[in-house]
Coordinates of C-alpha atoms and ligand atoms in Angstrom, one line a residue:
X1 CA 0.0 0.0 0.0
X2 CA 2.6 2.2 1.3
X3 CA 6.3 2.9 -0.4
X4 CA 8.3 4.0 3.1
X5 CA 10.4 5.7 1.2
X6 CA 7.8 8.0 -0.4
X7 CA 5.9 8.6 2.5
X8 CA 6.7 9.1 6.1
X9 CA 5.7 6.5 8.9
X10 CA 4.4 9.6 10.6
X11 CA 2.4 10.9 7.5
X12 CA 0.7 7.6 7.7
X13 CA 0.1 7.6 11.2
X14 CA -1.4 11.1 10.6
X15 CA -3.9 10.2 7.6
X16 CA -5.3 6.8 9.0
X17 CA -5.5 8.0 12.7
X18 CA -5.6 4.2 13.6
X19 CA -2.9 1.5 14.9
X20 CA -3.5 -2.2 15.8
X21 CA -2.5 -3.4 19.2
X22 CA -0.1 -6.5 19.7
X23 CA -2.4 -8.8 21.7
X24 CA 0.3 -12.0 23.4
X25 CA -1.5 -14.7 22.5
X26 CA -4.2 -13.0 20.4
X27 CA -2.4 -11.0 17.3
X28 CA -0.9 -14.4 16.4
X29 CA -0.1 -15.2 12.9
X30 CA -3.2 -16.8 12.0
X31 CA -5.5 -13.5 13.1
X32 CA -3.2 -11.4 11.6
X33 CA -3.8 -13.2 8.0
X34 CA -7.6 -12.3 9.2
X35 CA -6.9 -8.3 10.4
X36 CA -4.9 -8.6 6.3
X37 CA -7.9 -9.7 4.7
X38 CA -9.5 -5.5 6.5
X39 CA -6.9 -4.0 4.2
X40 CA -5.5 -1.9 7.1
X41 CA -2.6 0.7 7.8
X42 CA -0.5 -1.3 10.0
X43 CA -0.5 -4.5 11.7
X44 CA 2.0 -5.3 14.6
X45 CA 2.9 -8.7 16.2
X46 CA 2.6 -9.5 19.5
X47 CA 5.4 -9.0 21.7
X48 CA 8.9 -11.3 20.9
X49 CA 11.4 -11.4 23.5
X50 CA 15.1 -9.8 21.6
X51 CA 17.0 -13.0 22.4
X52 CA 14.6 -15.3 20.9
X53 CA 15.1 -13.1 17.8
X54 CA 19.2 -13.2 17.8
X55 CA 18.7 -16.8 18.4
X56 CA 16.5 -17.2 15.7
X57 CA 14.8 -19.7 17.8
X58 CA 12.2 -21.3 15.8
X59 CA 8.6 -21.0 17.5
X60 CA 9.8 -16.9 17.7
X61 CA 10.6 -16.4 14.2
X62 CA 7.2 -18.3 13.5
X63 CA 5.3 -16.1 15.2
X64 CA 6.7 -13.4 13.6
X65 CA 6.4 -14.4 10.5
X66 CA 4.7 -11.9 7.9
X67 CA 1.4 -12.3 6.9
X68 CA 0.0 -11.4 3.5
X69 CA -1.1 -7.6 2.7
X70 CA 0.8 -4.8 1.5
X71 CA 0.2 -2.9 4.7
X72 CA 3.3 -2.3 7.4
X73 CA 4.3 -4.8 9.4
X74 CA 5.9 -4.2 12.8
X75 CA 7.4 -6.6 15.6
X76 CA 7.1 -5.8 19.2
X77 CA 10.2 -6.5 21.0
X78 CA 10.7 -7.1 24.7
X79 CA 14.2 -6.7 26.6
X80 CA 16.2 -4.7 28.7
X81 CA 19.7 -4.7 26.8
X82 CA 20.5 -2.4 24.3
X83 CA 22.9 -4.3 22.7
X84 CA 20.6 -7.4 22.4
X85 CA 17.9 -4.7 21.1
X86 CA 19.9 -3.5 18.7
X87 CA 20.9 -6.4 17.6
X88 CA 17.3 -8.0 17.3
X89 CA 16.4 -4.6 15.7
X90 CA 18.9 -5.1 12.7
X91 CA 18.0 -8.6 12.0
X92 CA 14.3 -7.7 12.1
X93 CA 15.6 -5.4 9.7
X94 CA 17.2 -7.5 7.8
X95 CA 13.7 -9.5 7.7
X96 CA 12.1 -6.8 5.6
X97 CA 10.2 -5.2 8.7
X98 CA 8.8 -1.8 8.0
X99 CA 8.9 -1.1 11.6
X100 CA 9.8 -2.0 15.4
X101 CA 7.8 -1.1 18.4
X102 CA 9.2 -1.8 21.9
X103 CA 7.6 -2.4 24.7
X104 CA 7.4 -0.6 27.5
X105 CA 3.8 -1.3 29.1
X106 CA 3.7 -5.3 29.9
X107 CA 3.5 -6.1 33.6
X108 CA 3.0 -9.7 33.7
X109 CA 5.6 -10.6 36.7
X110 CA 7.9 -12.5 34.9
X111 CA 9.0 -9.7 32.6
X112 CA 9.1 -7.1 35.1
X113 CA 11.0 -8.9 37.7
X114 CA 13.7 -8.9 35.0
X115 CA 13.5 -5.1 34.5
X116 CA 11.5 -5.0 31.2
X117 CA 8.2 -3.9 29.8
X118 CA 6.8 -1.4 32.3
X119 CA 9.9 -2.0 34.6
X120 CA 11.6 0.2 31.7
X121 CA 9.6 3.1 32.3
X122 CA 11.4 3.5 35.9
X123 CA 14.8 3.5 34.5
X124 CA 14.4 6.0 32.2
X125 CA 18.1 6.3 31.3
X126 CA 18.3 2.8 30.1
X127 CA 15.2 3.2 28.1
X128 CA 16.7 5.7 26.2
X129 CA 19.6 4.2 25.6
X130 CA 17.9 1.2 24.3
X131 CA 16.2 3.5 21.9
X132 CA 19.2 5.5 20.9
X133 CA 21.5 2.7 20.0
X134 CA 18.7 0.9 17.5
X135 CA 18.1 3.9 15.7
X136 CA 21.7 4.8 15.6
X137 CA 21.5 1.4 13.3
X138 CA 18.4 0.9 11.1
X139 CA 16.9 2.7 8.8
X140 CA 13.2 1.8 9.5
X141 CA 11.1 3.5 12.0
X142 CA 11.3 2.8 16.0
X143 CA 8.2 3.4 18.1
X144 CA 7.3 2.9 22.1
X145 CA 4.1 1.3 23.6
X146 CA 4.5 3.1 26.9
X147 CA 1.6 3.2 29.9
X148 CA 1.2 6.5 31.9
X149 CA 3.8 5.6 34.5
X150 CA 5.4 2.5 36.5
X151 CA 3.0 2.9 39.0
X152 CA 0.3 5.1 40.2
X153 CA 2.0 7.7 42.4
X154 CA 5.0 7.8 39.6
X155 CA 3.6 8.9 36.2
X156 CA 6.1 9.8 34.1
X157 CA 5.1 9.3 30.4
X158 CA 5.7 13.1 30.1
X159 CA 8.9 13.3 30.7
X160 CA 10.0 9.8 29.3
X161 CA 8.3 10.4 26.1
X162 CA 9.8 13.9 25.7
X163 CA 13.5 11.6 26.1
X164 CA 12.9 9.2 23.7
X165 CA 11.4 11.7 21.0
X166 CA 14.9 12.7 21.3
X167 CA 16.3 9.7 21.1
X168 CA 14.7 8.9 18.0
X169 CA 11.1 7.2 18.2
X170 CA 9.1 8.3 15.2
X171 CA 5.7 7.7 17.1
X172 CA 4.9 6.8 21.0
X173 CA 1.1 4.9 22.1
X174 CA 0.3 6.0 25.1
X175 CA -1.9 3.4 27.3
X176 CA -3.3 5.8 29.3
X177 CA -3.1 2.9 32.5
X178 CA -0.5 2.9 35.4
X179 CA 1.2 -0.4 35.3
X180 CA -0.2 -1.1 38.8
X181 CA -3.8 -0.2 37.2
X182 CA -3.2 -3.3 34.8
X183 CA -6.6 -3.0 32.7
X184 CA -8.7 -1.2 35.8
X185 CA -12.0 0.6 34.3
X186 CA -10.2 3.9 35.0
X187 CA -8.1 5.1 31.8
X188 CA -6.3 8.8 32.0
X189 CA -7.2 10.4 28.7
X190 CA -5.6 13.8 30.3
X191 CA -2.1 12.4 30.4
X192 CA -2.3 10.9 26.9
X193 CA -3.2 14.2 26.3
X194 CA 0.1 15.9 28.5
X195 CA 2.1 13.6 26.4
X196 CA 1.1 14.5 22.8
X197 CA 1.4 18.5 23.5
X198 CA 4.6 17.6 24.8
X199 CA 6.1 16.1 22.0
X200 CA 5.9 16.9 18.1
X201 CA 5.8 13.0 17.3
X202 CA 2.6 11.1 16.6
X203 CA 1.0 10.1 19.6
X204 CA -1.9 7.1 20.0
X205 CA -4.2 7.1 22.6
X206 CA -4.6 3.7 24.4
X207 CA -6.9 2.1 27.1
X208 CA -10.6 1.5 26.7
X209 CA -10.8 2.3 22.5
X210 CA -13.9 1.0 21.5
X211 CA -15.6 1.5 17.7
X212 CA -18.1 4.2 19.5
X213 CA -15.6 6.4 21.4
X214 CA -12.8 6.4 18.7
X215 CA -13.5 10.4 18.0
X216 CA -14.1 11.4 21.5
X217 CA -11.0 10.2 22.7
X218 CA -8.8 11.3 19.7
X219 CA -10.6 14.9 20.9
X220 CA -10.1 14.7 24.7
X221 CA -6.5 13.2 24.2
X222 CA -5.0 14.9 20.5
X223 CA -3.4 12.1 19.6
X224 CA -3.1 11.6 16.3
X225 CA -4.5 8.2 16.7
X226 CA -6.4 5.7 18.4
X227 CA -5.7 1.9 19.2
X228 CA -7.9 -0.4 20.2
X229 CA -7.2 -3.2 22.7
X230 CA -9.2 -5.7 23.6
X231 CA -11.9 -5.1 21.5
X232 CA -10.3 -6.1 18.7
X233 CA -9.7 -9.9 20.1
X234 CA -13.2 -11.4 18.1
X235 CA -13.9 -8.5 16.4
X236 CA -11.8 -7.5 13.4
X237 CA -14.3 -5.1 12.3
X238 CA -13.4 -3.0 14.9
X239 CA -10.9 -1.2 12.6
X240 CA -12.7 -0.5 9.5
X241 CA -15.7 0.3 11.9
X242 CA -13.6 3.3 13.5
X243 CA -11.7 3.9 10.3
X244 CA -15.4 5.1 8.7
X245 CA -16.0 6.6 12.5
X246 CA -13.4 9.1 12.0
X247 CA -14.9 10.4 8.4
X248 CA -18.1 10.8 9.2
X249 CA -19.1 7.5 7.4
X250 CA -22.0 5.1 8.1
X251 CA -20.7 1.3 8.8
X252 CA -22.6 -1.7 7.6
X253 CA -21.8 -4.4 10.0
X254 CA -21.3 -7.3 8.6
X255 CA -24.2 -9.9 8.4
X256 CA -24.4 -13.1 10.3
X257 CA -23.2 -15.5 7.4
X258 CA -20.5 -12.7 6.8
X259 CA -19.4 -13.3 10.3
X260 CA -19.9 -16.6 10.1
X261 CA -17.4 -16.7 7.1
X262 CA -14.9 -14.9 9.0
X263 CA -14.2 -17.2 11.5
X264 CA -13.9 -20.1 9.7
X265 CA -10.8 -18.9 8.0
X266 CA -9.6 -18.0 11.5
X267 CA -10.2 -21.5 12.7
X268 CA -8.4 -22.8 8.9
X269 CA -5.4 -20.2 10.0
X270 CA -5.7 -21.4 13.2
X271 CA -5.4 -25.2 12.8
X272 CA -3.2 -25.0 9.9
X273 CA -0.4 -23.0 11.9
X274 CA -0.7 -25.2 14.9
X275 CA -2.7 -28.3 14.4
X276 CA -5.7 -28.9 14.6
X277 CA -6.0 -30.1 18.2
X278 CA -3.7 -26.9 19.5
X279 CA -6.1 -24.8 17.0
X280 CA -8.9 -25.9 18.4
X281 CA -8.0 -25.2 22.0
X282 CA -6.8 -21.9 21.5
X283 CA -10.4 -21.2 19.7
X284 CA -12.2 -22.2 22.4
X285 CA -11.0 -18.2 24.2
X286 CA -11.4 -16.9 20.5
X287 CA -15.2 -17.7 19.3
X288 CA -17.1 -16.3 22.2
X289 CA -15.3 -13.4 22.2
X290 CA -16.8 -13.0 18.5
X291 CA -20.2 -13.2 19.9
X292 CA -19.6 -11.0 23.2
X293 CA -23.0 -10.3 22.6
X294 CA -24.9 -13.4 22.1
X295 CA -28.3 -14.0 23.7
X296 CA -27.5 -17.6 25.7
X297 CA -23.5 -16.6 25.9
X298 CA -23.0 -19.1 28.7
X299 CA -24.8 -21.7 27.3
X300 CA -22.4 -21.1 24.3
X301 CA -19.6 -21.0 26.3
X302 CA -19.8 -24.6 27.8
X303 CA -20.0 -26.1 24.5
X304 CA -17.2 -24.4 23.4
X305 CA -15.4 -24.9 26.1
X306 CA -15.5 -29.3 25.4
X307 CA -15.3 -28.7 21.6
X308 CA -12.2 -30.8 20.2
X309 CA -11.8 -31.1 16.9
X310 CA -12.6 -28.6 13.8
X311 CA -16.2 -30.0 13.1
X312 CA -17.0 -29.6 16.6
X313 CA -16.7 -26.2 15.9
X314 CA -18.3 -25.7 12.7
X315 CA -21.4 -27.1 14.8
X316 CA -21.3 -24.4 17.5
X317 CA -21.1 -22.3 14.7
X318 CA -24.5 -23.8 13.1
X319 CA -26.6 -23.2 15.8
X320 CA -25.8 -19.4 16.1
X321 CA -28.6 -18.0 14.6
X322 CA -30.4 -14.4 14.4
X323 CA -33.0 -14.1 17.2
X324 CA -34.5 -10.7 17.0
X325 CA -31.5 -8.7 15.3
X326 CA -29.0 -10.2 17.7
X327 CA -27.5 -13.6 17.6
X328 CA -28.4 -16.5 19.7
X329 CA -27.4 -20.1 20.3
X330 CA -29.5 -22.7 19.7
Ligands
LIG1 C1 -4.3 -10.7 26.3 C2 -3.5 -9.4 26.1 C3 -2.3 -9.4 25.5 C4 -1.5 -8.3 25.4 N1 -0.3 -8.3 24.8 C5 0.4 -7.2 24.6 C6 1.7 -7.2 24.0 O1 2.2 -8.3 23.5 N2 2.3 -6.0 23.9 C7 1.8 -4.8 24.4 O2 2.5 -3.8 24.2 N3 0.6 -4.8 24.9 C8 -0.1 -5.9 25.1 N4 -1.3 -5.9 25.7 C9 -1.9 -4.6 26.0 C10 -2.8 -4.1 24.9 O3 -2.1 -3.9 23.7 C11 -3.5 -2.7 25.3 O4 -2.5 -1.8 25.6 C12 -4.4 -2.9 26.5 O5 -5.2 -4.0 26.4 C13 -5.2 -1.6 26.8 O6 -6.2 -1.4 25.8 P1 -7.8 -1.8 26.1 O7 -8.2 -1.2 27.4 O8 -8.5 -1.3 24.9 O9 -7.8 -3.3 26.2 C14 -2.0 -7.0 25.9 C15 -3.3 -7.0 26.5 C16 -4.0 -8.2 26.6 C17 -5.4 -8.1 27.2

């Protein structure tokens, strides 16, 4: 879609006003062949630890592994030593990348007890060092998933952000959630919105996007974009949804069958990258979260929580029907 060389990552950012998240466990390769099919601006994979990457380990550079579409294709990296980052950046480079976003905003335990994701946010110095040392290598942009601080009583994404514009990031998303808020109901549009006056970069606003408040919260934050989180997991429509949002356009949501059609490529993708039996598993989280809104959700639930092979699944997905414009199961 995009030459990088014609056009600026930031341009882009600016004209589509819309990033995908990486989901762990969720923006795997399979749904990402399903987000390709949306034609959208970017798509970014979840988070890959920068070791796994120099190693080349093989389940790493299989999740990472591009999916079809023209659109730009980032990699989330996770680490704490510059040298390994840069040296994962350059390979990832070398892979035909369009961009790298790092991660500073995971706090499962394990990766901040070794002084990465969020934990990076608190030692400000070394974040910027990571930063400065892979873009004083590659060519392609760098950005920063960042939350609003380490912790409640230390929110820092100002000043951090304003360092690492510095240092080089062409664009920072801004999860407007302390890492000791986790995913709490509360988000804090008004530091999202500290950060983007503060900087001249792109900013993206993160934390509770959903395809209804996409335009309010580009308002109450500026960014110059929005990404979603975990309302995309079951909904790819999400994105064109608040791509038409954003110009004033009506949305036709897709029809039953429509959906219908969708997820049974995801559960193909899904059983052709990891077997069918691992496939189906990992569905059984995916397809409710594709009917979040489904009449008898908990009767759905129980079946799919026993269903084992592929056909179990294509007769869950029989006895959806439409009761009274929503879905139910039957
Ligand atoms: C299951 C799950 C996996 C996630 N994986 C990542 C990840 O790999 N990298 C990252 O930066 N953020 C990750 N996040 C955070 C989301 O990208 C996003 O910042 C967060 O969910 C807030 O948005 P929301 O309130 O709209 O869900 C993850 C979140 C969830 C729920």
């Amino acid at each position: 879609m995009y030459a990088m060389n014609d056009t600026s990552f930031s341009k882009i950012i600016k004209k589509e006003k819309l990033m995908l998240p990486p989901l762990a466990g969720f923006t795997d390769y399979p749904f990402r062949c399903i987000l390709s099919m949306f034609d959208p601006p970017f798509v970014c994979t979840e988070m890959v630890n920068a070791k796994a990457v120099i190693n080349q380990n093989e389940k790493t550079m299989e999740m990472i592994q591009k999916e079809p579409g023209n659109h730009l294709k980032g990699v989330q990296l996770i680490g704490n030593n510059p040298d390994n980052m840069q040296e994962a950046a350059i390979i990832l480079e070398k892979n035909g990348f369009d961009y790298i976003d790092i991660n500073m905003g995971c706090t499962v335990k394990k990766v901040i007890s070794k002084g990465q994701g969020a934990a990076l946010m608190k030692q400000e110095d070394l974040a910027v060092r990571i930063v400065e040392q892979i873009c004083s290598i590659i060519s392609i942009p760098v950005t920063v998933k960042m939350r609003s601080g380490f912790s409640e009583n230390n929110k820092n994404a100002v000043s951090l952000a304003r360092k690492l514009e510095k240092a080089g990031v062409s664009a920072i998303t801004v999860h407007g959630r302390s890492g000791e808020r986790k995913f709490g109901i509360h988000v804090d549009y008004d530091i999202i919105k500290k950060v983007s006056y503060s900087v001249d970069i792109p900013v993206i606003a993160n934390g509770g996007v959903s395809k209804t408040n996409a335009c309010e919260i580009l308002k109450k934050t500026n960014a110059f974009g929005v990404m979603p989180g975990r309302n995309l997991i079951g909904d790819p429509w999400i994105f064109p949804q608040i791509k038409k949002t954003l110009s004033y356009e009506a949305f036709q949501y897709p029809s039953l069958n429509e959906k219908k059609s969708i997820i049974q490529k995801h559960l193909r993708f899904q059983c052709d990258f990891y077997g069918e039996r691992n496939g189906v598993s990992r569905f059984r989280t995916i397809l409710p979260k594709y009917f979040r809104y489904c009449h008898n959700l908990n009767a759905l639930k129980d079946d799919v929580r026993v269903m084992c092979s592929y056909f179990d699944v294509l007769n869950i997905l029989d006895r959806i029907i439409i009761d009274d414009e929503m879905c139910a199961y039957q």
